[in-house]
Short mmCIF file of C-alpha atoms in Angstrom, two decimals:
data_model
loop_
_atom_site.label_atom_id
_atom_site.label_comp_id
_atom_site.label_asym_id
_atom_site.label_seq_id
_atom_site.Cartn_x
_atom_site.Cartn_y
_atom_site.Cartn_z
CA MET A 161 -0.19 -19.77 -7.83
CA LYS A 162 3.09 -17.87 -7.49
CA LYS A 163 1.31 -14.96 -5.78
CA THR A 164 -0.31 -17.31 -3.28
CA LEU A 165 3.01 -18.97 -2.43
CA ILE A 166 4.70 -15.60 -1.85
CA ALA A 167 1.85 -14.44 0.41
CA LEU A 168 1.86 -17.71 2.38
CA ALA A 169 5.64 -17.65 2.83
CA LEU A 170 5.50 -14.08 4.14
CA ALA A 171 2.59 -14.91 6.46
CA ALA A 172 4.40 -17.96 7.83
CA THR A 173 7.39 -15.86 8.88
CA LEU A 174 5.39 -13.09 10.62
CA PRO A 175 5.46 -14.63 14.13
CA LEU A 176 9.17 -15.46 13.98
CA ALA A 177 10.50 -11.93 14.53
CA ALA A 178 11.74 -10.87 17.95
CA ASN A 179 13.35 -7.84 19.58
CA ALA A 180 12.31 -5.51 16.77
CA GLN A 181 12.18 -1.73 16.92
CA GLU A 182 8.82 0.03 16.84
CA ARG A 183 7.26 0.61 13.42
CA SER A 184 6.84 4.23 12.29
CA TYR A 185 3.52 5.48 10.91
CA SER A 186 4.95 8.91 9.99
CA PHE A 187 6.78 8.94 6.65
CA VAL A 188 7.11 10.41 3.16
CA GLU A 189 7.97 8.13 0.23
CA GLY A 190 8.79 8.62 -3.45
CA THR A 191 7.78 5.61 -5.58
CA TYR A 192 8.20 4.03 -9.00
CA ASN A 193 5.12 1.99 -9.99
CA LYS A 194 4.66 -0.59 -12.76
CA ILE A 195 1.45 -2.29 -13.87
CA ASP A 196 2.42 -5.78 -15.03
CA GLY A 197 2.84 -5.79 -18.80
CA SER A 198 1.90 -2.17 -19.48
CA ALA A 199 1.96 1.26 -17.85
CA ASP A 200 4.46 2.66 -15.39
CA GLY A 201 5.02 5.93 -13.55
CA PHE A 202 6.00 7.71 -10.40
CA GLY A 203 4.21 8.57 -7.20
CA LEU A 204 4.34 10.06 -3.75
CA ARG A 205 2.79 8.66 -0.60
CA GLY A 206 2.89 9.43 3.06
CA SER A 207 1.42 8.91 6.47
CA ILE A 208 1.39 10.86 9.72
CA ALA A 209 0.75 9.36 13.15
CA PHE A 210 -1.54 11.25 15.51
CA GLY A 211 0.58 11.01 18.66
CA ASP A 212 0.58 7.64 20.43
CA SER A 213 -3.13 7.03 19.78
CA GLY A 214 -2.58 4.39 17.09
CA PHE A 215 -4.47 6.53 14.54
CA TYR A 216 -2.76 7.92 11.44
CA GLY A 217 -3.64 9.85 8.30
CA LEU A 218 -2.53 8.57 4.90
CA GLY A 219 -2.32 9.79 1.34
CA GLU A 220 -0.98 8.61 -2.00
CA TYR A 221 -0.66 10.01 -5.54
CA ARG A 222 0.42 7.89 -8.54
CA ASN A 223 0.73 8.68 -12.25
CA PHE A 224 0.80 5.90 -14.83
CA SER A 225 1.59 6.38 -18.56
CA ASP A 226 1.46 4.02 -21.49
CA ARG A 227 1.56 4.93 -25.20
CA GLY A 228 0.53 8.54 -24.61
CA ILE A 229 -2.29 7.73 -22.20
CA ASP A 230 -1.95 9.05 -18.64
CA LEU A 231 -3.82 7.89 -15.54
CA ASP A 232 -3.64 9.80 -12.27
CA THR A 233 -4.73 8.07 -9.06
CA TRP A 234 -4.88 9.36 -5.51
CA GLU A 235 -6.16 8.27 -2.14
CA LEU A 236 -6.75 10.15 1.10
CA GLY A 237 -7.79 8.42 4.33
CA ALA A 238 -7.12 7.30 7.87
CA GLY A 239 -5.88 4.18 9.58
CA TYR A 240 -5.46 2.56 12.97
CA ALA A 241 -2.59 0.35 14.17
CA LEU A 242 -3.26 -2.00 17.08
CA ASN A 243 -0.07 -3.33 18.63
CA LEU A 244 -0.42 -7.11 19.07
CA GLY A 245 3.07 -7.71 20.39
CA LYS A 246 6.63 -6.46 20.39
CA SER A 247 6.95 -6.85 16.62
CA LEU A 248 3.40 -7.15 15.24
CA ASP A 249 0.64 -4.62 14.46
CA LEU A 250 -2.88 -5.23 13.19
CA ILE A 251 -3.79 -2.38 10.84
CA ALA A 252 -7.12 -1.15 9.48
CA GLU A 253 -7.47 1.61 6.87
CA ALA A 254 -10.27 3.46 5.06
CA ALA A 255 -9.65 5.91 2.21
CA TYR A 256 -11.43 7.92 -0.47
CA ALA A 257 -9.97 7.01 -3.88
CA ASP A 258 -10.04 8.87 -7.21
CA TYR A 259 -8.75 7.12 -10.36
CA ASP A 260 -9.40 9.77 -13.07
CA VAL A 261 -12.74 8.49 -14.46
CA VAL A 262 -13.88 6.52 -11.40
CA ASP A 263 -13.94 7.29 -7.71
CA GLY A 264 -15.03 5.52 -4.55
CA HIS A 265 -13.45 4.04 -1.46
CA ARG A 266 -10.94 1.47 -0.26
CA VAL A 267 -10.95 -0.39 3.05
CA SER A 268 -8.06 -2.61 4.15
CA VAL A 269 -7.10 -4.84 7.04
CA GLY A 270 -3.71 -6.45 7.52
CA LEU A 271 -0.60 -7.22 9.53
CA ARG A 272 2.66 -5.28 9.73
CA ASN A 273 5.57 -7.10 11.34
CA SER A 274 9.23 -6.34 12.14
CA PHE A 275 11.78 -9.04 11.28
CA GLY A 276 14.54 -7.67 13.49
CA SER A 277 15.55 -4.01 13.56
CA ASN A 278 16.02 -3.49 9.80
CA VAL A 279 13.26 -5.38 7.95
CA GLU A 280 9.46 -5.13 8.06
CA GLY A 281 6.81 -7.14 6.28
CA LEU A 282 3.26 -6.16 5.31
CA LEU A 283 0.23 -8.24 4.31
CA LYS A 284 -3.13 -6.56 3.63
CA ALA A 285 -6.52 -7.56 2.26
CA ASN A 286 -8.17 -4.66 0.40
CA TYR A 287 -11.71 -4.01 -0.83
CA ARG A 288 -12.40 -1.27 -3.40
CA ASP A 289 -15.79 0.03 -4.51
CA MET A 290 -15.36 2.39 -7.47
CA SER A 291 -17.81 3.91 -9.99
CA GLY A 292 -17.95 6.69 -12.58
CA ARG A 293 -18.93 7.64 -16.13
CA VAL A 294 -17.04 7.33 -19.42
CA LEU A 295 -18.62 8.83 -22.55
CA GLY A 296 -21.95 8.94 -20.73
CA ASN A 297 -21.83 5.27 -19.77
CA ARG A 298 -21.80 4.30 -16.12
CA ILE A 299 -18.93 2.02 -15.12
CA SER A 300 -18.21 0.39 -11.80
CA ASP A 301 -15.53 -1.83 -10.39
CA ASN A 302 -15.48 -3.42 -6.99
CA GLY A 303 -13.68 -6.32 -5.48
CA PHE A 304 -10.93 -7.64 -3.28
CA SER A 305 -7.17 -7.47 -3.72
CA GLY A 306 -4.13 -8.30 -1.66
CA THR A 307 -0.95 -6.36 -0.88
CA ALA A 308 2.38 -7.86 0.20
CA GLY A 309 5.41 -5.73 0.95
CA LEU A 310 8.87 -5.49 2.50
CA LEU A 311 10.64 -2.48 4.02
CA VAL A 312 14.43 -2.56 4.43
CA LYS A 313 15.71 0.14 6.81
CA PHE A 314 19.19 1.60 6.36
CA ASN A 315 18.90 3.70 9.53
CA PRO A 316 16.00 5.12 11.61
CA THR A 317 15.17 7.63 8.83
CA TRP A 318 15.91 6.05 5.42
CA ALA A 319 14.50 2.84 3.95
CA LEU A 320 13.78 1.04 0.67
CA SER A 321 10.24 -0.30 0.21
CA THR A 322 8.80 -2.86 -2.19
CA GLU A 323 5.17 -3.90 -2.65
CA VAL A 324 3.01 -5.93 -4.98
CA GLU A 325 -0.76 -5.55 -5.20
CA PHE A 326 -2.58 -8.46 -6.77
CA ASP A 327 -6.18 -9.21 -7.72
CA ARG A 328 -8.05 -10.61 -10.72
CA GLY A 329 -6.20 -8.20 -13.07
CA PRO A 330 -2.54 -7.38 -13.61
CA GLU A 331 -0.27 -6.93 -10.60
CA ILE A 332 0.98 -3.48 -9.59
CA TYR A 333 4.61 -3.42 -8.46
CA THR A 334 5.98 -0.54 -6.36
CA VAL A 335 9.53 0.32 -5.31
CA GLY A 336 10.14 3.37 -3.14
CA VAL A 337 12.56 5.35 -1.02
CA ARG A 338 11.08 6.23 2.38
CA ALA A 339 12.01 8.90 4.91
CA SER A 340 10.46 8.16 8.33
CA PHE A 341 10.16 10.77 11.08
#
């Protein structure tokens, strides 16, 4: 219930922003990640815009540890940002994903909005289709999740980011320091 209220509150404020600066799709970000109630770790993610075309490449690496068990995850893909107004973009992304013992793909669609010149919000719906083998047994996991995030800009280059990804399992919380270019 709490997750739904947060997502609805963020969605309700998306159209209220005005006179915002353009959103950057070229950045590098160092992150701290925490799976609710268990593992945590560090990561690196980034994106690079392909000129003014709206297309961008994206990548992410995360490492989670808990009680001596490590999990490495990474994604590599592409996205497109369609400007819907002065402060609002519709985004679509597709990525190959590898989570140690399973791999597959992720597709996402969402909104990215500027709330003035220093704050951005993000809402995305994600679908993952993952499969692999553990001890000879085939495993698969597919389903939908949501992502909500905020970006607070200190200047045109440096920002602090926060995100939560939620689905039928535990939430994944991310805090990062971003350098945009």
